[in-house]
Short mmCIF file of C-alpha atoms in Angstrom, two decimals:
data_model
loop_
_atom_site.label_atom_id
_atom_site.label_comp_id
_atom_site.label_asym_id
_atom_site.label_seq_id
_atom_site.Cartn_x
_atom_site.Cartn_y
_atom_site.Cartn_z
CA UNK V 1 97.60 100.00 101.99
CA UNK V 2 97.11 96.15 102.45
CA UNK V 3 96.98 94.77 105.96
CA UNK V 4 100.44 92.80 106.83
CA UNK V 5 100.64 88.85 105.79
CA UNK V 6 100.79 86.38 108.39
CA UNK V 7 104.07 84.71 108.57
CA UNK V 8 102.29 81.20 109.72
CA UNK V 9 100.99 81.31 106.14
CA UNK V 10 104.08 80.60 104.27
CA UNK V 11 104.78 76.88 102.88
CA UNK V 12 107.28 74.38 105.28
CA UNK V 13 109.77 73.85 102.37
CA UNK V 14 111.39 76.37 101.26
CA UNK V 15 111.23 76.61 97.01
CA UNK V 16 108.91 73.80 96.73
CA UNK V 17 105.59 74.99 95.32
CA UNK V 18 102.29 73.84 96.95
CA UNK V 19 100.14 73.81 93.94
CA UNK V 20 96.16 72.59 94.05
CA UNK V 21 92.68 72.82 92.30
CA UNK V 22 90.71 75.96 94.41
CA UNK V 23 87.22 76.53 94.76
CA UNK V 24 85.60 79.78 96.00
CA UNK V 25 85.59 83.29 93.82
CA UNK V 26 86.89 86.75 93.56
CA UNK V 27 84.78 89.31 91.53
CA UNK V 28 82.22 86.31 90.01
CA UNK V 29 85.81 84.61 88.83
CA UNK V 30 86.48 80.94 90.24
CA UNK V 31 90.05 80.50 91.14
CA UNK V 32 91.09 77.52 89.04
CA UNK V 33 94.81 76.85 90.20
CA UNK V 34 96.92 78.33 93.29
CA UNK V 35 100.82 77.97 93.94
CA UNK V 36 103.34 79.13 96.33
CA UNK V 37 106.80 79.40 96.33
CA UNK V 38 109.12 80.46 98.54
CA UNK V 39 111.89 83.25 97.50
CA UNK V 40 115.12 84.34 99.10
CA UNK V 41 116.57 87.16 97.51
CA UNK V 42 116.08 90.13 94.68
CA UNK V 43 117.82 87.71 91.87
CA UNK V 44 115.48 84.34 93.11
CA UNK V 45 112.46 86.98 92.20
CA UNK V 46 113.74 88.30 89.00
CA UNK V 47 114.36 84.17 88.20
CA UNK V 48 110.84 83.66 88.85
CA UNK V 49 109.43 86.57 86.73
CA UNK V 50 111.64 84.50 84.35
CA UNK V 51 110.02 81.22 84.63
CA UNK V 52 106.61 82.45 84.85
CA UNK V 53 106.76 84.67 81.69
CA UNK V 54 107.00 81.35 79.39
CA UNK V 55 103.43 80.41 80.97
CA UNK V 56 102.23 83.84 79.99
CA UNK V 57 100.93 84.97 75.87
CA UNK V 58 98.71 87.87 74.79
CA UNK V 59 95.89 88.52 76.49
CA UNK V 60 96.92 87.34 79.98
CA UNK V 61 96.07 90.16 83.00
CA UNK V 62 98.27 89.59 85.74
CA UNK V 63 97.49 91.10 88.86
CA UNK V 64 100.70 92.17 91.13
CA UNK V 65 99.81 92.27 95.45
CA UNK V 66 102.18 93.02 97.70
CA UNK V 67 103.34 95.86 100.40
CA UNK V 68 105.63 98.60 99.73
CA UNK V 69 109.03 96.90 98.70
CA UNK V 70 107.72 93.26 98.30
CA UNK V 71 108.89 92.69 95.07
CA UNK V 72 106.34 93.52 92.43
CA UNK V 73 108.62 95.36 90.51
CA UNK V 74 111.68 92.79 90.64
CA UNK V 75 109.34 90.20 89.33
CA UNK V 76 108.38 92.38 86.77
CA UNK V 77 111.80 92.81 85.65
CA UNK V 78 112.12 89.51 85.53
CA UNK V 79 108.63 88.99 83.40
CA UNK V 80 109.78 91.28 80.36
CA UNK V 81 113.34 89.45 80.20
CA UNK V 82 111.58 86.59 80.10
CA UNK V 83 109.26 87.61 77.25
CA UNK V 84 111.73 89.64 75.37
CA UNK V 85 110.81 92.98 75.61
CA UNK V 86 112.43 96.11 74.90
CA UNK V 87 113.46 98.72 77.93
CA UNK V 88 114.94 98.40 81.32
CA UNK V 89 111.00 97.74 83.42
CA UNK V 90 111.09 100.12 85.93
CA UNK V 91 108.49 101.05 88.48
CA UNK V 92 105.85 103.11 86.37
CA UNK V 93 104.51 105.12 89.60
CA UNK V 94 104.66 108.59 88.16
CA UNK V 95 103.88 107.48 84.81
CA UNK V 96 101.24 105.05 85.31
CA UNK V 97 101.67 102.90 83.01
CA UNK V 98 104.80 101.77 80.30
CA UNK V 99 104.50 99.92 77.31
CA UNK V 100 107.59 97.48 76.60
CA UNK V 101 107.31 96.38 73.26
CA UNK V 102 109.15 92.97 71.85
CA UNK V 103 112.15 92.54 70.21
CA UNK V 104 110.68 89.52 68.25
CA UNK V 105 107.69 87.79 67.80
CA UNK V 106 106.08 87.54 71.47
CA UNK V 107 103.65 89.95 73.35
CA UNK V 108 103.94 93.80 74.47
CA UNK V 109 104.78 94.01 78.06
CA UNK V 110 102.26 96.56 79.59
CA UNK V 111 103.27 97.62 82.88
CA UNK V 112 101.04 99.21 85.48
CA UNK V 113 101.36 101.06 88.88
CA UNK V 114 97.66 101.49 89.76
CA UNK V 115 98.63 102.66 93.24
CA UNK V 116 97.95 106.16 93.17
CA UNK V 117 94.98 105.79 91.31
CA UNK V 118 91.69 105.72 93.71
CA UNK V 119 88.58 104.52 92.11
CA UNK V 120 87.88 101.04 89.47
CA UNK V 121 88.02 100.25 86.21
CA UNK V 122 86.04 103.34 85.24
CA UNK V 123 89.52 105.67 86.34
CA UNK V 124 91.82 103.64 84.86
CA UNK V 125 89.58 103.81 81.45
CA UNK V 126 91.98 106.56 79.85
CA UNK V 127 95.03 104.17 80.02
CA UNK V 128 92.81 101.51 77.04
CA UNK V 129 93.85 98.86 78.91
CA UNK V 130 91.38 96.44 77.51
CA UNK V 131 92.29 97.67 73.85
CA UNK V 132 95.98 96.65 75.01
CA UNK V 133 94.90 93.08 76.38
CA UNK V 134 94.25 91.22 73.37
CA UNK V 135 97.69 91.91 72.05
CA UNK V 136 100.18 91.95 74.92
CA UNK V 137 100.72 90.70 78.62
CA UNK V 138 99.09 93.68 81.13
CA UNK V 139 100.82 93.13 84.62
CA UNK V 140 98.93 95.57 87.36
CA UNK V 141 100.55 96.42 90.52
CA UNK V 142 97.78 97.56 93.15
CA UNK V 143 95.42 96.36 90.67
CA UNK V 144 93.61 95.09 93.44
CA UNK V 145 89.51 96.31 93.03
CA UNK V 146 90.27 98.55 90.01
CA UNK V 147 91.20 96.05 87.13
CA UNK V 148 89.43 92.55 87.71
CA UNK V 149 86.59 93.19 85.46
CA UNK V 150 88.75 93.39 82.57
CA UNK V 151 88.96 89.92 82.18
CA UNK V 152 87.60 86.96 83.90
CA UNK V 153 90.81 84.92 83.10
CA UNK V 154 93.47 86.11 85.40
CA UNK V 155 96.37 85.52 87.40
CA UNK V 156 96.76 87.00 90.87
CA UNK V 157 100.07 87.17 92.19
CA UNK V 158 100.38 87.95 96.16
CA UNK V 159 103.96 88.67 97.49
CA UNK V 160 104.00 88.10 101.12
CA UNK V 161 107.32 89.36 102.80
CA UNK V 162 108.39 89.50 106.11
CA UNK V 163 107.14 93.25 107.75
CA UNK V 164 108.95 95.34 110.70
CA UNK V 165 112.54 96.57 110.41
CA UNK V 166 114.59 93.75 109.18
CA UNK V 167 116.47 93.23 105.82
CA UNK V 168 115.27 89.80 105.40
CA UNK V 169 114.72 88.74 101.65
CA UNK V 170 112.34 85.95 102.30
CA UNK V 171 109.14 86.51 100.12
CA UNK V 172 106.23 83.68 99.95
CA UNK V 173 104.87 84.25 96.40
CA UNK V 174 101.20 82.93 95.73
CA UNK V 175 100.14 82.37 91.94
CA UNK V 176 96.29 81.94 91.87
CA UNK V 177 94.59 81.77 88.65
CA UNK V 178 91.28 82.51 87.52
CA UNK V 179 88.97 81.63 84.48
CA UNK V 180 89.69 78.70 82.29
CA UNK V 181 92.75 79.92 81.03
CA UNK V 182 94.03 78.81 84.29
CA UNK V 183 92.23 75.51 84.68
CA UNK V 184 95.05 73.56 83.32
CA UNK V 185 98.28 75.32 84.01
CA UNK V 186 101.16 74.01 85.58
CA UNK V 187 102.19 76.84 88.10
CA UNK V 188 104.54 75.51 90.16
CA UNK V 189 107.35 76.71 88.02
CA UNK V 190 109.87 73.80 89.01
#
């Protein structure tokens, strides 16, 4: 389970993304391009799944982070409307893994819950993940030290909510991409 977020981090201004060139790595990957933005409810996630999946085509790995109720799934719902896929996206934690496939001509949605799965990329072999990449968008949740090596070009997305007993909605959502394919892009999703 991921340590909690600190608050502090969270942009000033609410929905306006902070969006900048990044240096440093994460598994031999540079991060080319970070973003936050600042969400306020279930439907302001599922919009930004929305906006996000017309940045995404085949062969993109995005990597879901986020505690227990963040969000990952809500954005994912809003990723396959956005790409046009077929199926309600549900959380695949018993399955593993769901394939959405299009109803036209864009990518696959693979969906993946690698929470209850303990070791790397050599455990999640069995779910051909990396036969799936070339062809369809792979979203991970708890993808975090398991699926990185599958491709240098990647987008991590980090949900930060607020933690303790409270129903607040508030969710600081940080896009940082990785490889070249990520050099260029425009994630601030205005």
């Amino acid at each position: 389970m991921e340590a909690p977020h600190n608050p502090a981090d969270a942009p000033e201004a609410p929905g306006l993304p902070d969006t900048a060139p990044q240096s440093g790595s994460q598994n031999g990957s540079r991060p080319a391009r970070e973003a936050r933005i600042a969400v306020d409810s279930a439907a302001r996630m599922t919009e930004l799944g929305r906006r996000l999946a017309v940045r995404l085509r085949p062969g993109d790995l995005v990597m879901l982070t986020g505690e227990l109720g963040a969000g990952k799934t809500t954005l994912t719902r809003g990723l396959g409307e956005g790409l046009g896929v077929r199926g309600a996206v549900t959380s695949p934690t018993f399955v593993i893994a769901r394939v959405h496939p299009p109803l036209g001509d864009g990518p696959a949605l693979v969906h993946v819950d690698a929470y209850r799965l303990g070791g790397g990329l050599d455990e999640m072999e069995d779910l051909d993940l990396d036969v799936s990449l070339p062809d369809s968008v792979v979203v991970v949740e708890w993808g975090d030290g398991k699926v990185e090596d599958l491709s240098e070009d990647r987008l991590h997305v980090v949900i930060h909510r607020v933690v303790g007993d409270t129903d607040d909605d508030r969710r600081t959502v940080t896009l940082t991409g990785y490889g070249a394919r990520w050099a260029d892009a425009d994630l601030a999703l205005e």
